Every structure is written in structure tokens, then in C-alpha cells.
Amino acid sequence: HRERRFKQKCQYRQFGLQMAFVDKPILAAETISAAEIREAIAEFEPRARFVDVSYAPSAYGAKISVKVEVGI
């Protein structure tokens, strides 16, 4: 039963981010990704409430770790 529910959730091909923030300057990427994350949560998990998003760049600045906080 649990496996079937997982397969149903995987059929949402639109689920995810548009990735418009890739290859943008860090501040622009953070702003754009936060908006995309907020919209994705509202669309695909309306029971959750977007609370905050925080970013932690890697030592060389080539990657950004994203932490999203939601309330239920």
C-alpha cells in the first residue's frame, strides 16, 4: 500500500523548480530560488506553509546548500 502511494506521487511531472536561478549571481539566485520554492510548496503541498529559506555557500562559492523551513 505504501509503495503504491509513492508511485502516485512520482507522476507529478511538473513538481520541482524551474531552475531559472542557475548561473545567476549569488544574490539573484537566492531571490529567484526562494520565489520558486515558495510557489512549488503552495502548488504541490498546500497543507504546508512556507516559513523561511536559508543559504550556505560552499568554501569556494561554487555550490549553495539550501535549507527550507515549512510549517504544517
N, CA, C and O atoms as CSV, one atom per row, in Angstrom:
chain,resi,resn,atom,element,x,y,z
A,1,HIS,N,N,0.831,-1.193,0.000
A,1,HIS,CA,C,0.000,0.000,0.000
A,1,HIS,C,C,0.875,1.256,0.000
A,1,HIS,O,O,0.612,2.198,-0.747
A,2,ARG,N,N,1.877,1.266,0.810
A,2,ARG,CA,C,2.752,2.432,0.904
A,2,ARG,C,C,3.518,2.658,-0.400
A,2,ARG,O,O,3.712,3.799,-0.820
A,3,GLU,N,N,3.944,1.591,-1.027
A,3,GLU,CA,C,4.670,1.701,-2.285
A,3,GLU,C,C,3.787,2.312,-3.372
A,3,GLU,O,O,4.266,3.108,-4.180
A,4,ARG,N,N,2.537,1.957,-3.402
A,4,ARG,CA,C,1.613,2.489,-4.405
A,4,ARG,C,C,1.455,3.984,-4.255
A,4,ARG,O,O,1.427,4.704,-5.253
A,5,ARG,N,N,1.350,4.471,-3.026
A,5,ARG,CA,C,1.224,5.917,-2.805
A,5,ARG,C,C,2.454,6.642,-3.322
A,5,ARG,O,O,2.342,7.723,-3.901
A,6,PHE,N,N,3.625,6.056,-3.118
A,6,PHE,CA,C,4.861,6.674,-3.593
A,6,PHE,C,C,4.849,6.784,-5.115
A,6,PHE,O,O,5.226,7.820,-5.662
A,7,LYS,N,N,4.428,5.742,-5.790
A,7,LYS,CA,C,4.385,5.770,-7.245
A,7,LYS,C,C,3.418,6.832,-7.745
A,7,LYS,O,O,3.693,7.481,-8.754
A,8,GLN,N,N,2.308,7.022,-7.073
A,8,GLN,CA,C,1.355,8.039,-7.484
A,8,GLN,C,C,1.960,9.430,-7.354
A,8,GLN,O,O,1.745,10.277,-8.221
A,9,LYS,N,N,2.702,9.678,-6.303
A,9,LYS,CA,C,3.311,10.988,-6.109
A,9,LYS,C,C,4.370,11.266,-7.165
A,9,LYS,O,O,4.572,12.425,-7.528
A,10,CYS,N,N,5.041,10.261,-7.662
A,10,CYS,CA,C,6.098,10.446,-8.651
A,10,CYS,C,C,5.554,10.816,-10.024
A,10,CYS,O,O,6.334,11.171,-10.906
A,11,GLN,N,N,4.277,10.747,-10.229
A,11,GLN,CA,C,3.700,11.050,-11.531
A,11,GLN,C,C,3.515,12.549,-11.757
A,11,GLN,O,O,3.091,12.943,-12.844
A,12,TYR,N,N,3.809,13.383,-10.794
A,12,TYR,CA,C,3.694,14.826,-10.957
A,12,TYR,C,C,4.912,15.338,-11.702
A,12,TYR,O,O,5.911,15.700,-11.081
A,13,ARG,N,N,4.844,15.373,-13.007
A,13,ARG,CA,C,5.987,15.776,-13.808
A,13,ARG,C,C,6.326,17.250,-13.644
A,13,ARG,O,O,7.467,17.643,-13.889
A,14,GLN,N,N,5.384,18.062,-13.243
A,14,GLN,CA,C,5.629,19.481,-13.062
A,14,GLN,C,C,6.279,19.788,-11.722
A,14,GLN,O,O,6.743,20.907,-11.502
A,15,PHE,N,N,6.319,18.809,-10.824
A,15,PHE,CA,C,6.870,19.015,-9.495
A,15,PHE,C,C,8.358,19.337,-9.583
A,15,PHE,O,O,9.116,18.652,-10.269
A,16,GLY,N,N,8.751,20.368,-8.892
A,16,GLY,CA,C,10.159,20.757,-8.881
A,16,GLY,C,C,10.309,22.239,-9.130
A,16,GLY,O,O,9.331,22.987,-9.102
A,17,LEU,N,N,11.517,22.654,-9.369
A,17,LEU,CA,C,11.812,24.061,-9.601
A,17,LEU,C,C,12.097,24.293,-11.078
A,17,LEU,O,O,12.520,23.384,-11.791
A,18,GLN,N,N,11.862,25.517,-11.526
A,18,GLN,CA,C,12.121,25.868,-12.919
A,18,GLN,C,C,13.611,26.022,-13.207
A,18,GLN,O,O,14.031,25.985,-14.363
A,19,MET,N,N,14.404,26.194,-12.160
A,19,MET,CA,C,15.859,26.321,-12.259
A,19,MET,C,C,16.297,27.604,-12.966
A,19,MET,O,O,17.378,27.642,-13.554
A,20,ALA,N,N,15.480,28.648,-12.919
A,20,ALA,CA,C,15.831,29.930,-13.525
A,20,ALA,C,C,16.986,30.603,-12.799
A,20,ALA,O,O,17.563,31.561,-13.313
A,21,PHE,N,N,17.325,30.126,-11.633
A,21,PHE,CA,C,18.380,30.737,-10.818
A,21,PHE,C,C,19.777,30.211,-11.141
A,21,PHE,O,O,20.765,30.757,-10.651
A,22,VAL,N,N,19.876,29.170,-11.949
A,22,VAL,CA,C,21.171,28.576,-12.286
A,22,VAL,C,C,22.001,29.581,-13.085
A,22,VAL,O,O,21.488,30.251,-13.981
A,23,ASP,N,N,23.264,29.675,-12.756
A,23,ASP,CA,C,24.235,30.561,-13.422
A,23,ASP,C,C,23.947,32.045,-13.222
A,23,ASP,O,O,24.413,32.872,-14.006
A,24,LYS,N,N,23.201,32.390,-12.206
A,24,LYS,CA,C,22.960,33.793,-11.857
A,24,LYS,C,C,23.915,34.179,-10.737
A,24,LYS,O,O,24.448,33.303,-10.055
A,25,PRO,N,N,24.139,35.467,-10.535
A,25,PRO,CA,C,24.913,35.895,-9.363
A,25,PRO,C,C,24.233,35.408,-8.086
A,25,PRO,O,O,23.016,35.224,-8.061
A,26,ILE,N,N,25.010,35.201,-7.032
A,26,ILE,CA,C,24.514,34.579,-5.799
A,26,ILE,C,C,23.254,35.253,-5.265
A,26,ILE,O,O,22.272,34.568,-4.980
A,27,LEU,N,N,23.255,36.565,-5.125
A,27,LEU,CA,C,22.078,37.243,-4.554
A,27,LEU,C,C,20.845,37.074,-5.433
A,27,LEU,O,O,19.743,36.871,-4.924
A,28,ALA,N,N,21.021,37.155,-6.747
A,28,ALA,CA,C,19.895,36.952,-7.658
A,28,ALA,C,C,19.407,35.506,-7.581
A,28,ALA,O,O,18.202,35.254,-7.584
A,29,ALA,N,N,20.336,34.563,-7.514
A,29,ALA,CA,C,19.964,33.148,-7.431
A,29,ALA,C,C,19.169,32.865,-6.165
A,29,ALA,O,O,18.198,32.109,-6.198
A,30,GLU,N,N,19.571,33.462,-5.053
A,30,GLU,CA,C,18.848,33.262,-3.796
A,30,GLU,C,C,17.432,33.816,-3.889
A,30,GLU,O,O,16.483,33.165,-3.452
A,31,THR,N,N,17.284,34.992,-4.445
A,31,THR,CA,C,15.957,35.620,-4.562
A,31,THR,C,C,15.050,34.812,-5.484
A,31,THR,O,O,13.898,34.544,-5.142
A,32,ILE,N,N,15.557,34.428,-6.640
A,32,ILE,CA,C,14.760,33.678,-7.611
A,32,ILE,C,C,14.395,32.295,-7.062
A,32,ILE,O,O,13.252,31.857,-7.186
A,33,SER,N,N,15.369,31.614,-6.457
A,33,SER,CA,C,15.074,30.270,-5.942
A,33,SER,C,C,14.078,30.316,-4.793
A,33,SER,O,O,13.227,29.434,-4.685
A,34,ALA,N,N,14.165,31.322,-3.939
A,34,ALA,CA,C,13.202,31.441,-2.837
A,34,ALA,C,C,11.782,31.592,-3.377
A,34,ALA,O,O,10.845,31.000,-2.843
A,35,ALA,N,N,11.627,32.381,-4.430
A,35,ALA,CA,C,10.300,32.548,-5.027
A,35,ALA,C,C,9.813,31.239,-5.644
A,35,ALA,O,O,8.643,30.882,-5.501
A,36,GLU,N,N,10.701,30.525,-6.326
A,36,GLU,CA,C,10.324,29.243,-6.929
A,36,GLU,C,C,9.951,28.216,-5.862
A,36,GLU,O,O,8.986,27.469,-6.024
A,37,ILE,N,N,10.708,28.180,-4.782
A,37,ILE,CA,C,10.420,27.241,-3.690
A,37,ILE,C,C,9.070,27.551,-3.063
A,37,ILE,O,O,8.268,26.646,-2.831
A,38,ARG,N,N,8.817,28.827,-2.789
A,38,ARG,CA,C,7.541,29.251,-2.202
A,38,ARG,C,C,6.374,28.844,-3.102
A,38,ARG,O,O,5.371,28.320,-2.617
A,39,GLU,N,N,6.501,29.082,-4.408
A,39,GLU,CA,C,5.435,28.738,-5.353
A,39,GLU,C,C,5.225,27.221,-5.441
A,39,GLU,O,O,4.088,26.755,-5.509
A,40,ALA,N,N,6.321,26.452,-5.439
A,40,ALA,CA,C,6.206,24.992,-5.525
A,40,ALA,C,C,5.506,24.422,-4.298
A,40,ALA,O,O,4.674,23.523,-4.420
A,41,ILE,N,N,5.833,24.933,-3.131
A,41,ILE,CA,C,5.186,24.458,-1.905
A,41,ILE,C,C,3.695,24.778,-1.945
A,41,ILE,O,O,2.867,23.931,-1.612
A,42,ALA,N,N,3.356,25.997,-2.350
A,42,ALA,CA,C,1.945,26.396,-2.413
A,42,ALA,C,C,1.168,25.536,-3.411
A,42,ALA,O,O,0.019,25.176,-3.154
A,43,GLU,N,N,1.782,25.208,-4.533
A,43,GLU,CA,C,1.085,24.445,-5.567
A,43,GLU,C,C,0.994,22.955,-5.256
A,43,GLU,O,O,-0.066,22.351,-5.426
A,44,PHE,N,N,2.089,22.359,-4.803
A,44,PHE,CA,C,2.136,20.903,-4.676
A,44,PHE,C,C,1.905,20.383,-3.259
A,44,PHE,O,O,1.638,19.195,-3.079
A,45,GLU,N,N,2.003,21.246,-2.257
A,45,GLU,CA,C,1.719,20.821,-0.880
A,45,GLU,C,C,1.016,21.965,-0.146
A,45,GLU,O,O,1.605,22.611,0.721
A,46,PRO,N,N,-0.247,22.208,-0.502
A,46,PRO,CA,C,-0.981,23.340,0.063
A,46,PRO,C,C,-1.199,23.252,1.579
A,46,PRO,O,O,-1.531,24.254,2.212
A,47,ARG,N,N,-1.018,22.064,2.164
A,47,ARG,CA,C,-1.165,21.945,3.622
A,47,ARG,C,C,0.023,22.560,4.343
A,47,ARG,O,O,-0.077,22.896,5.523
A,48,ALA,N,N,1.138,22.712,3.657
A,48,ALA,CA,C,2.346,23.275,4.267
A,48,ALA,C,C,2.361,24.786,4.065
A,48,ALA,O,O,1.805,25.312,3.101
A,49,ARG,N,N,3.008,25.461,4.993
A,49,ARG,CA,C,3.137,26.917,4.931
A,49,ARG,C,C,4.617,27.246,4.882
A,49,ARG,O,O,5.378,26.858,5.769
A,50,PHE,N,N,5.020,27.960,3.847
A,50,PHE,CA,C,6.409,28.373,3.704
A,50,PHE,C,C,6.758,29.315,4.851
A,50,PHE,O,O,6.045,30.291,5.087
A,51,VAL,N,N,7.848,29.034,5.568
A,51,VAL,CA,C,8.273,29.869,6.692
A,51,VAL,C,C,9.541,30.636,6.338
A,51,VAL,O,O,9.586,31.859,6.469
A,52,ASP,N,N,10.581,29.915,5.887
A,52,ASP,CA,C,11.853,30.575,5.636
A,52,ASP,C,C,12.730,29.713,4.740
A,52,ASP,O,O,12.533,28.504,4.624
A,53,VAL,N,N,13.686,30.353,4.120
A,53,VAL,CA,C,14.706,29.649,3.356
A,53,VAL,C,C,16.039,30.298,3.702
A,53,VAL,O,O,16.148,31.522,3.779
A,54,SER,N,N,17.050,29.459,3.907
A,54,SER,CA,C,18.385,29.990,4.199
A,54,SER,C,C,19.398,29.315,3.293
A,54,SER,O,O,19.184,28.198,2.821
A,55,TYR,N,N,20.498,30.004,3.060
A,55,TYR,CA,C,21.507,29.546,2.116
A,55,TYR,C,C,22.861,29.497,2.800
A,55,TYR,O,O,23.169,30.332,3.650
A,56,ALA,N,N,23.674,28.504,2.420
A,56,ALA,CA,C,25.030,28.386,2.940
A,56,ALA,C,C,25.942,28.065,1.755
A,56,ALA,O,O,25.907,26.952,1.229
A,57,PRO,N,N,26.753,29.030,1.336
A,57,PRO,CA,C,27.656,28.769,0.215
A,57,PRO,C,C,28.791,27.829,0.621
A,57,PRO,O,O,29.170,27.760,1.791
A,58,SER,N,N,29.323,27.113,-0.362
A,58,SER,CA,C,30.462,26.234,-0.097
A,58,SER,C,C,31.715,27.074,0.109
A,58,SER,O,O,31.696,28.288,-0.093
A,59,ALA,N,N,32.779,26.439,0.502
A,59,ALA,CA,C,34.028,27.147,0.785
A,59,ALA,C,C,34.524,27.932,-0.428
A,59,ALA,O,O,35.086,29.016,-0.268
A,60,TYR,N,N,34.332,27.417,-1.609
A,60,TYR,CA,C,34.812,28.083,-2.819
A,60,TYR,C,C,33.713,28.869,-3.526
A,60,TYR,O,O,33.968,29.496,-4.555
A,61,GLY,N,N,32.512,28.846,-2.996
A,61,GLY,CA,C,31.405,29.596,-3.585
A,61,GLY,C,C,30.813,28.976,-4.834
A,61,GLY,O,O,29.994,29.606,-5.504
A,62,ALA,N,N,31.207,27.761,-5.163
A,62,ALA,CA,C,30.713,27.116,-6.375
A,62,ALA,C,C,29.354,26.453,-6.174
A,62,ALA,O,O,28.628,26.226,-7.142
A,63,LYS,N,N,29.007,26.144,-4.936
A,63,LYS,CA,C,27.736,25.486,-4.619
A,63,LYS,C,C,27.057,26.239,-3.488
A,63,LYS,O,O,27.697,26.926,-2.693
A,64,ILE,N,N,25.736,26.085,-3.445
A,64,ILE,CA,C,24.950,26.668,-2.360
A,64,ILE,C,C,24.074,25.578,-1.778
A,64,ILE,O,O,23.352,24.904,-2.513
A,65,SER,N,N,24.127,25.398,-0.474
A,65,SER,CA,C,23.207,24.487,0.212
A,65,SER,C,C,21.976,25.293,0.606
A,65,SER,O,O,22.088,26.416,1.097
A,66,VAL,N,N,20.820,24.718,0.392
A,66,VAL,CA,C,19.559,25.403,0.670
A,66,VAL,C,C,18.819,24.666,1.769
A,66,VAL,O,O,18.668,23.445,1.718
A,67,LYS,N,N,18.360,25.411,2.760
A,67,LYS,CA,C,17.549,24.848,3.839
A,67,LYS,C,C,16.193,25.547,3.815
A,67,LYS,O,O,16.110,26.771,3.926
A,68,VAL,N,N,15.138,24.757,3.670
A,68,VAL,CA,C,13.778,25.303,3.596
A,68,VAL,C,C,13.031,24.913,4.857
A,68,VAL,O,O,13.040,23.748,5.256
A,69,GLU,N,N,12.389,25.878,5.480
A,69,GLU,CA,C,11.591,25.630,6.665
A,69,GLU,C,C,10.124,25.832,6.329
A,69,GLU,O,O,9.742,26.859,5.767
A,70,VAL,N,N,9.303,24.846,6.677
A,70,VAL,CA,C,7.864,24.930,6.448
A,70,VAL,C,C,7.118,24.636,7.743
A,70,VAL,O,O,7.632,23.956,8.631
A,71,GLY,N,N,5.930,25.146,7.831
A,71,GLY,CA,C,5.055,24.845,8.963
A,71,GLY,C,C,3.877,24.033,8.445
A,71,GLY,O,O,3.479,24.150,7.286
A,72,ILE,N,N,3.330,23.209,9.331
A,72,ILE,CA,C,2.194,22.377,8.933
A,72,ILE,C,C,1.008,22.697,9.820
A,72,ILE,O,O,-0.060,22.108,9.657
